Amino acid sequence: MVKRNVTQPSQAEQLYSVGVDIGGTKIMILIANQAGDILYRKKVNTSGEFDVISGHITECLRAAAIPLDQVAAMGFGVPGIANSEEGTVIEAPALQWNHVPFRERMQRYFDKPIFVDNDVNCAALGERWLGSAQNLNDFVVVAIGTGVGSAIISNGSLVKGSNHMAGEVAYLVLEQDVLGNGANAFGDFGQFEKKISGVALSQYGTLPHELFEQYARGDEKAISIIQQFVSDLSIGIANMVSLLNPQKVILCGGVSQSLSSVLELIRETVSNLTPIPTTIELTSIGEEAGAIGAVALAFEKAGVIKRRGINNENAYRTQLP
């Protein structure tokens, strides 16, 4: 635990935020205070039902012995396109959500400030608050899991785009896609996603982490598959780096947990494809990045904590039990 030379409020004086990362297969729920100490965590099977999600949150608060009146706000990350200003989910195919008034629906269960954003945007906020991007104002997060997504922090702010669709790298195209008449459409996996996602790697008859283990052991078939994966991923990263000039690119998501054996190869390939320098790292906060970011989103939007600038030396810390 990091020692602070300040008087700490008692638990009864603390304010907390609930961060919920609703994924395609799992929901991660965290409860943290404004200092960044994580008091409770739970992972459950995913659901698109609001009564189920709210029930899990209620159970977590009860288990953590935190009364609702000490919860300043709640943040949610969703696997799709969200209008964070209006509190709506435009599209989240994995949950079968289409133009869902998320904030309004969730406030039926909790009379608290409710904030929602894309799950990878939340992961970026998590990396900035407690992870690999503390004190950075320009970075990109690339999440590789069941699908593929990214989030862009530029000049200290999330880049959302005119229709809240910035960072939808699943729809990046390579020359082979054009020559093969590949097309991108909402509701379907994007052309880039079909090359580097967990679903894409699973088409070879084995789980993605097993493919990387086979690659490390020198299996010829796995080497061919993973080398192509590295090539495709590196092209995408190099294009992002050339366009955005980020200080750092952070790789997260389920597949990223298997990338340590090819990380240096990715770095070398990207550096050969673009002369613009950057740092490429794996997430330091793992699968909790999205939920941590949802906590940060709630605290920031509720005005409990302020966005941290590049010159602020008092970086938040997390206490992991």
CSV table of C-alpha atoms in Angstrom, one decimal:
chain,number,residue,atom,x,y,z
A,1,MET,CA,0.0,0.0,0.0
A,2,VAL,CA,1.3,3.5,-0.9
A,3,LYS,CA,1.8,5.7,2.1
A,4,ARG,CA,0.5,9.3,1.8
A,5,ASN,CA,1.6,12.2,4.0
A,6,VAL,CA,-2.0,13.5,4.3
A,7,THR,CA,-4.9,12.8,6.6
A,8,GLN,CA,-7.0,10.0,5.2
A,9,PRO,CA,-10.8,10.3,5.6
A,10,SER,CA,-12.5,7.6,7.5
A,11,GLN,CA,-14.5,5.0,5.7
A,12,ALA,CA,-17.7,6.8,6.8
A,13,GLU,CA,-16.4,10.0,5.1
A,14,GLN,CA,-15.2,8.4,1.9
A,15,LEU,CA,-16.9,8.8,-1.4
A,16,TYR,CA,-16.9,5.8,-3.8
A,17,SER,CA,-17.6,5.0,-7.4
A,18,VAL,CA,-18.8,1.8,-9.0
A,19,GLY,CA,-17.2,0.9,-12.3
A,20,VAL,CA,-18.8,-1.7,-14.4
A,21,ASP,CA,-17.2,-3.1,-17.6
A,22,ILE,CA,-20.0,-5.0,-19.5
A,23,GLY,CA,-18.2,-7.3,-21.9
A,24,GLY,CA,-19.3,-9.8,-24.5
A,25,THR,CA,-18.8,-12.7,-22.1
A,26,LYS,CA,-18.0,-11.3,-18.6
A,27,ILE,CA,-19.0,-8.3,-16.5
A,28,MET,CA,-16.3,-6.8,-14.3
A,29,ILE,CA,-17.5,-4.7,-11.3
A,30,LEU,CA,-15.1,-2.6,-9.2
A,31,ILE,CA,-15.8,-0.3,-6.3
A,32,ALA,CA,-13.1,2.3,-5.6
A,33,ASN,CA,-12.6,5.5,-3.7
A,34,GLN,CA,-11.3,8.8,-5.2
A,35,ALA,CA,-7.8,8.0,-4.2
A,36,GLY,CA,-7.8,5.0,-6.5
A,37,ASP,CA,-7.9,2.3,-3.9
A,38,ILE,CA,-10.0,-0.6,-5.1
A,39,LEU,CA,-12.1,-1.9,-2.2
A,40,TYR,CA,-14.1,-4.6,-4.0
A,41,ARG,CA,-14.0,-6.5,-7.3
A,42,LYS,CA,-16.2,-9.2,-8.8
A,43,LYS,CA,-16.5,-10.9,-12.2
A,44,VAL,CA,-19.7,-12.5,-13.4
A,45,ASN,CA,-21.2,-13.9,-16.6
A,46,THR,CA,-22.4,-11.2,-18.9
A,47,SER,CA,-26.0,-10.1,-19.4
A,48,GLY,CA,-27.9,-7.5,-21.3
A,49,GLU,CA,-30.7,-7.5,-18.7
A,50,PHE,CA,-30.8,-4.3,-16.6
A,51,ASP,CA,-32.3,-6.1,-13.6
A,52,VAL,CA,-29.5,-8.7,-13.6
A,53,ILE,CA,-26.8,-6.1,-13.9
A,54,SER,CA,-28.2,-3.9,-11.2
A,55,GLY,CA,-28.7,-6.9,-9.0
A,56,HIS,CA,-24.9,-7.7,-9.2
A,57,ILE,CA,-24.1,-4.2,-8.4
A,58,THR,CA,-26.3,-4.2,-5.3
A,59,GLU,CA,-24.8,-7.5,-4.2
A,60,CYS,CA,-21.3,-6.0,-4.5
A,61,LEU,CA,-22.1,-2.9,-2.5
A,62,ARG,CA,-23.6,-5.1,0.2
A,63,ALA,CA,-20.6,-7.4,0.3
A,64,ALA,CA,-18.3,-4.4,0.5
A,65,ALA,CA,-20.4,-2.9,3.3
A,66,ILE,CA,-20.7,0.4,1.4
A,67,PRO,CA,-24.0,2.2,1.7
A,68,LEU,CA,-25.5,3.7,-1.4
A,69,ASP,CA,-25.4,7.2,0.0
A,70,GLN,CA,-21.6,7.1,-0.1
A,71,VAL,CA,-21.6,6.3,-3.8
A,72,ALA,CA,-20.8,9.5,-5.7
A,73,ALA,CA,-21.6,8.0,-9.2
A,74,MET,CA,-21.5,4.9,-11.3
A,75,GLY,CA,-19.7,4.4,-14.6
A,76,PHE,CA,-20.3,1.8,-17.3
A,77,GLY,CA,-18.3,0.6,-20.2
A,78,VAL,CA,-20.3,-1.2,-23.0
A,79,PRO,CA,-19.0,-3.2,-26.0
A,80,GLY,CA,-20.4,-0.9,-28.7
A,81,ILE,CA,-21.1,2.7,-29.7
A,82,ALA,CA,-22.3,5.0,-26.9
A,83,ASN,CA,-23.3,8.6,-26.8
A,84,SER,CA,-21.8,9.5,-23.5
A,85,GLU,CA,-23.3,13.0,-23.4
A,86,GLU,CA,-26.8,11.7,-23.8
A,87,GLY,CA,-26.2,8.5,-21.8
A,88,THR,CA,-27.5,6.3,-24.6
A,89,VAL,CA,-26.1,3.1,-26.2
A,90,ILE,CA,-26.4,3.5,-30.0
A,91,GLU,CA,-25.4,0.0,-30.8
A,92,ALA,CA,-24.0,-3.0,-28.8
A,93,PRO,CA,-24.6,-6.1,-30.9
A,94,ALA,CA,-23.1,-8.5,-28.3
A,95,LEU,CA,-25.8,-7.4,-25.9
A,96,GLN,CA,-28.5,-7.0,-28.5
A,97,TRP,CA,-28.9,-3.3,-27.6
A,98,ASN,CA,-29.9,-0.8,-30.2
A,99,HIS,CA,-30.6,2.8,-29.3
A,100,VAL,CA,-31.0,2.0,-25.6
A,101,PRO,CA,-31.6,4.9,-23.1
A,102,PHE,CA,-29.0,3.4,-20.8
A,103,ARG,CA,-28.8,6.2,-18.2
A,104,GLU,CA,-32.5,6.5,-17.9
A,105,ARG,CA,-32.9,2.7,-17.5
A,106,MET,CA,-30.2,2.3,-15.0
A,107,GLN,CA,-31.4,5.2,-12.9
A,108,ARG,CA,-34.6,3.3,-12.3
A,109,TYR,CA,-32.5,1.1,-10.0
A,110,PHE,CA,-30.0,3.6,-8.6
A,111,ASP,CA,-30.9,7.3,-8.0
A,112,LYS,CA,-27.3,8.3,-8.7
A,113,PRO,CA,-25.4,10.0,-11.5
A,114,ILE,CA,-24.9,7.4,-14.2
A,115,PHE,CA,-22.3,7.7,-17.0
A,116,VAL,CA,-21.7,5.3,-19.9
A,117,ASP,CA,-19.1,5.1,-22.7
A,118,ASN,CA,-17.6,2.6,-25.1
A,119,ASP,CA,-15.6,-0.1,-23.2
A,120,VAL,CA,-12.3,0.7,-24.9
A,121,ASN,CA,-12.7,4.4,-24.2
A,122,CYS,CA,-13.1,3.4,-20.5
A,123,ALA,CA,-10.0,1.2,-20.8
A,124,ALA,CA,-8.1,4.3,-22.0
A,125,LEU,CA,-9.3,6.3,-19.0
A,126,GLY,CA,-8.3,3.4,-16.8
A,127,GLU,CA,-4.8,3.3,-18.2
A,128,ARG,CA,-4.5,7.1,-17.7
A,129,TRP,CA,-5.7,6.9,-14.1
A,130,LEU,CA,-3.9,3.9,-12.8
A,131,GLY,CA,-2.2,2.1,-15.6
A,132,SER,CA,0.5,2.5,-18.3
A,133,ALA,CA,-0.5,6.0,-19.5
A,134,GLN,CA,-0.3,8.0,-16.2
A,135,ASN,CA,0.8,11.6,-17.0
A,136,LEU,CA,0.5,11.0,-20.8
A,137,ASN,CA,-1.7,13.3,-22.9
A,138,ASP,CA,-1.4,11.5,-26.3
A,139,PHE,CA,-1.8,7.7,-26.5
A,140,VAL,CA,-3.8,5.0,-28.1
A,141,VAL,CA,-5.3,1.9,-26.6
A,142,VAL,CA,-5.9,-1.1,-28.9
A,143,ALA,CA,-8.1,-3.8,-27.3
A,144,ILE,CA,-7.9,-7.3,-28.9
A,145,GLY,CA,-10.4,-9.7,-27.4
A,146,THR,CA,-13.4,-11.4,-29.0
A,147,GLY,CA,-13.4,-8.4,-31.4
A,148,VAL,CA,-11.1,-5.4,-31.9
A,149,GLY,CA,-11.4,-1.8,-30.9
A,150,SER,CA,-9.3,1.2,-30.0
A,151,ALA,CA,-9.5,4.5,-28.0
A,152,ILE,CA,-7.6,7.7,-28.7
A,153,ILE,CA,-6.5,10.2,-26.2
A,154,SER,CA,-5.2,13.4,-27.9
A,155,ASN,CA,-4.2,16.5,-26.1
A,156,GLY,CA,-5.5,15.0,-22.9
A,157,SER,CA,-9.0,14.3,-24.2
A,158,LEU,CA,-10.8,11.3,-25.6
A,159,VAL,CA,-11.4,11.6,-29.3
A,160,LYS,CA,-15.1,10.7,-30.0
A,161,GLY,CA,-15.7,11.7,-33.6
A,162,SER,CA,-18.8,13.3,-35.1
A,163,ASN,CA,-20.9,10.2,-34.5
A,164,HIS,CA,-19.2,8.8,-31.5
A,165,MET,CA,-17.4,6.3,-33.7
A,166,ALA,CA,-13.7,7.4,-33.5
A,167,GLY,CA,-11.4,4.4,-32.9
A,168,GLU,CA,-13.5,1.8,-34.7
A,169,VAL,CA,-10.3,0.2,-36.1
A,170,ALA,CA,-12.2,-3.0,-36.7
A,171,TYR,CA,-13.1,-1.4,-40.0
A,172,LEU,CA,-9.5,-0.7,-41.2
A,173,VAL,CA,-8.9,-2.1,-44.6
A,174,LEU,CA,-5.7,-3.4,-46.2
A,175,GLU,CA,-5.0,-3.8,-49.9
A,176,GLN,CA,-6.0,-7.5,-49.8
A,177,ASP,CA,-9.4,-6.5,-48.6
A,178,VAL,CA,-10.0,-4.2,-51.5
A,179,LEU,CA,-8.7,-6.8,-54.0
A,180,GLY,CA,-10.9,-9.5,-52.5
A,181,ASN,CA,-14.0,-7.2,-52.5
A,182,GLY,CA,-14.1,-7.2,-48.8
A,183,ALA,CA,-16.8,-4.9,-47.3
A,184,ASN,CA,-17.5,-3.5,-43.9
A,185,ALA,CA,-21.0,-3.2,-42.4
A,186,PHE,CA,-22.4,-2.5,-39.0
A,187,GLY,CA,-23.4,-5.6,-37.1
A,188,ASP,CA,-20.7,-7.7,-38.8
A,189,PHE,CA,-17.0,-8.2,-37.9
A,190,GLY,CA,-14.8,-5.6,-39.7
A,191,GLN,CA,-12.1,-6.6,-42.2
A,192,PHE,CA,-9.3,-5.8,-39.8
A,193,GLU,CA,-11.1,-7.6,-37.0
A,194,LYS,CA,-11.4,-10.7,-39.1
A,195,LYS,CA,-7.6,-10.9,-39.1
A,196,ILE,CA,-6.5,-10.2,-35.5
A,197,SER,CA,-9.4,-10.8,-33.1
A,198,GLY,CA,-9.8,-13.8,-30.8
A,199,VAL,CA,-12.6,-15.0,-33.0
A,200,ALA,CA,-10.3,-14.8,-36.1
A,201,LEU,CA,-7.5,-16.7,-34.3
A,202,SER,CA,-10.0,-19.4,-33.1
A,203,GLN,CA,-10.9,-20.3,-36.7
A,204,TYR,CA,-7.7,-22.5,-36.8
A,205,GLY,CA,-9.2,-25.0,-34.4
A,206,THR,CA,-7.5,-24.0,-31.2
A,207,LEU,CA,-7.8,-21.3,-28.6
A,208,PRO,CA,-5.7,-18.1,-29.2
A,209,HIS,CA,-3.5,-18.6,-26.1
A,210,GLU,CA,-2.8,-22.1,-27.2
A,211,LEU,CA,-1.7,-20.8,-30.7
A,212,PHE,CA,0.8,-18.5,-29.0
A,213,GLU,CA,2.1,-21.3,-26.8
A,214,GLN,CA,2.6,-23.5,-29.9
A,215,TYR,CA,4.3,-20.6,-31.6
A,216,ALA,CA,6.7,-20.3,-28.6
A,217,ARG,CA,7.4,-24.0,-28.9
A,218,GLY,CA,8.3,-23.7,-32.6
A,219,ASP,CA,5.3,-25.4,-34.1
A,220,GLU,CA,5.5,-24.6,-37.9
A,221,LYS,CA,1.7,-24.1,-38.4
A,222,ALA,CA,1.4,-21.8,-35.4
A,223,ILE,CA,4.5,-19.8,-36.5
A,224,SER,CA,2.9,-19.2,-39.9
A,225,ILE,CA,-0.4,-18.1,-38.3
A,226,ILE,CA,1.2,-15.9,-35.6
A,227,GLN,CA,3.6,-14.2,-38.1
A,228,GLN,CA,0.7,-13.2,-40.2
A,229,PHE,CA,-1.2,-12.0,-37.2
A,230,VAL,CA,1.9,-9.9,-36.2
A,231,SER,CA,2.2,-8.5,-39.7
A,232,ASP,CA,-1.5,-7.5,-39.9
A,233,LEU,CA,-1.6,-6.0,-36.4
A,234,SER,CA,1.7,-4.1,-37.0
A,235,ILE,CA,0.3,-2.6,-40.2
A,236,GLY,CA,-2.7,-1.3,-38.3
A,237,ILE,CA,-0.6,0.1,-35.4
A,238,ALA,CA,1.8,1.7,-37.8
A,239,ASN,CA,-1.0,3.5,-39.6
A,240,MET,CA,-2.4,4.7,-36.3
A,241,VAL,CA,1.0,6.0,-35.2
A,242,SER,CA,1.6,7.8,-38.5
A,243,LEU,CA,-1.9,9.4,-38.3
A,244,LEU,CA,-1.9,10.3,-34.6
A,245,ASN,CA,1.7,10.5,-33.4
A,246,PRO,CA,0.9,9.0,-29.9
A,247,GLN,CA,3.5,8.9,-27.2
A,248,LYS,CA,2.5,5.3,-26.5
A,249,VAL,CA,0.3,2.5,-27.9
A,250,ILE,CA,-1.1,0.2,-25.2
A,251,LEU,CA,-2.4,-3.3,-26.1
A,252,CYS,CA,-5.1,-4.7,-23.9
A,253,GLY,CA,-7.9,-7.3,-24.1
A,254,GLY,CA,-7.9,-11.1,-23.7
A,255,VAL,CA,-5.6,-11.8,-26.6
A,256,SER,CA,-3.1,-9.2,-25.4
A,257,GLN,CA,-2.4,-11.5,-22.4
A,258,SER,CA,-0.7,-13.9,-24.8
A,259,LEU,CA,1.4,-11.2,-26.7
A,260,SER,CA,4.5,-11.1,-24.5
A,261,SER,CA,6.3,-13.6,-26.8
A,262,VAL,CA,5.8,-11.5,-29.9
A,263,LEU,CA,5.8,-8.0,-28.4
A,264,GLU,CA,9.4,-7.2,-29.5
A,265,LEU,CA,8.6,-8.5,-33.0
A,266,ILE,CA,5.5,-6.2,-33.1
A,267,ARG,CA,7.7,-3.2,-32.0
A,268,GLU,CA,10.4,-4.0,-34.7
A,269,THR,CA,7.8,-4.4,-37.4
A,270,VAL,CA,6.0,-1.2,-36.5
A,271,SER,CA,9.3,0.7,-36.5
A,272,ASN,CA,10.1,-0.6,-40.0
A,273,LEU,CA,6.7,0.6,-41.3
A,274,THR,CA,6.7,4.1,-39.9
A,275,PRO,CA,9.5,6.5,-39.1
A,276,ILE,CA,7.4,8.2,-36.4
A,277,PRO,CA,8.6,7.0,-32.9
A,278,THR,CA,6.3,5.6,-30.3
A,279,THR,CA,6.4,3.2,-27.4
A,280,ILE,CA,4.3,-0.1,-27.6
A,281,GLU,CA,3.4,-1.8,-24.3
A,282,LEU,CA,1.0,-4.3,-22.9
A,283,THR,CA,-1.5,-3.1,-20.3
A,284,SER,CA,-0.2,-3.0,-16.8
A,285,ILE,CA,-3.7,-3.3,-15.2
A,286,GLY,CA,-4.9,-6.2,-17.3
A,287,GLU,CA,-8.6,-7.2,-17.6
A,288,GLU,CA,-9.6,-4.6,-15.0
A,289,ALA,CA,-8.6,-1.6,-17.3
A,290,GLY,CA,-12.2,-1.1,-18.5
A,291,ALA,CA,-13.8,-1.2,-15.0
A,292,ILE,CA,-11.1,1.0,-13.6
A,293,GLY,CA,-11.8,3.5,-16.4
A,294,ALA,CA,-15.5,3.3,-15.7
A,295,VAL,CA,-14.7,4.4,-12.1
A,296,ALA,CA,-12.6,7.2,-13.4
A,297,LEU,CA,-15.3,8.2,-15.8
A,298,ALA,CA,-17.9,8.4,-13.1
A,299,PHE,CA,-15.6,10.4,-10.7
A,300,GLU,CA,-14.5,12.8,-13.4
A,301,LYS,CA,-18.0,13.5,-14.7
A,302,ALA,CA,-19.4,13.9,-11.2
A,303,GLY,CA,-16.6,16.4,-10.4
A,304,VAL,CA,-15.2,14.3,-7.6
A,305,ILE,CA,-11.7,14.1,-9.2
A,306,LYS,CA,-10.2,16.2,-11.8
A,307,ARG,CA,-8.6,15.0,-15.0
A,308,ARG,CA,-4.9,14.7,-14.3
A,309,GLY,CA,-2.5,16.7,-16.5
A,310,ILE,CA,0.8,15.6,-17.9
A,311,ASN,CA,2.8,17.7,-15.3
A,312,ASN,CA,0.8,16.5,-12.2
A,313,GLU,CA,3.2,14.5,-10.1
A,314,ASN,CA,0.6,13.1,-7.7
A,315,ALA,CA,-0.3,10.0,-9.7
A,316,TYR,CA,-3.1,7.9,-8.4
A,317,ARG,CA,-2.3,4.5,-6.9
A,318,THR,CA,-4.3,1.3,-6.6
A,319,GLN,CA,-4.3,-1.0,-3.6
A,320,LEU,CA,-4.9,-4.5,-4.7
A,321,PRO,CA,-5.9,-6.9,-2.0
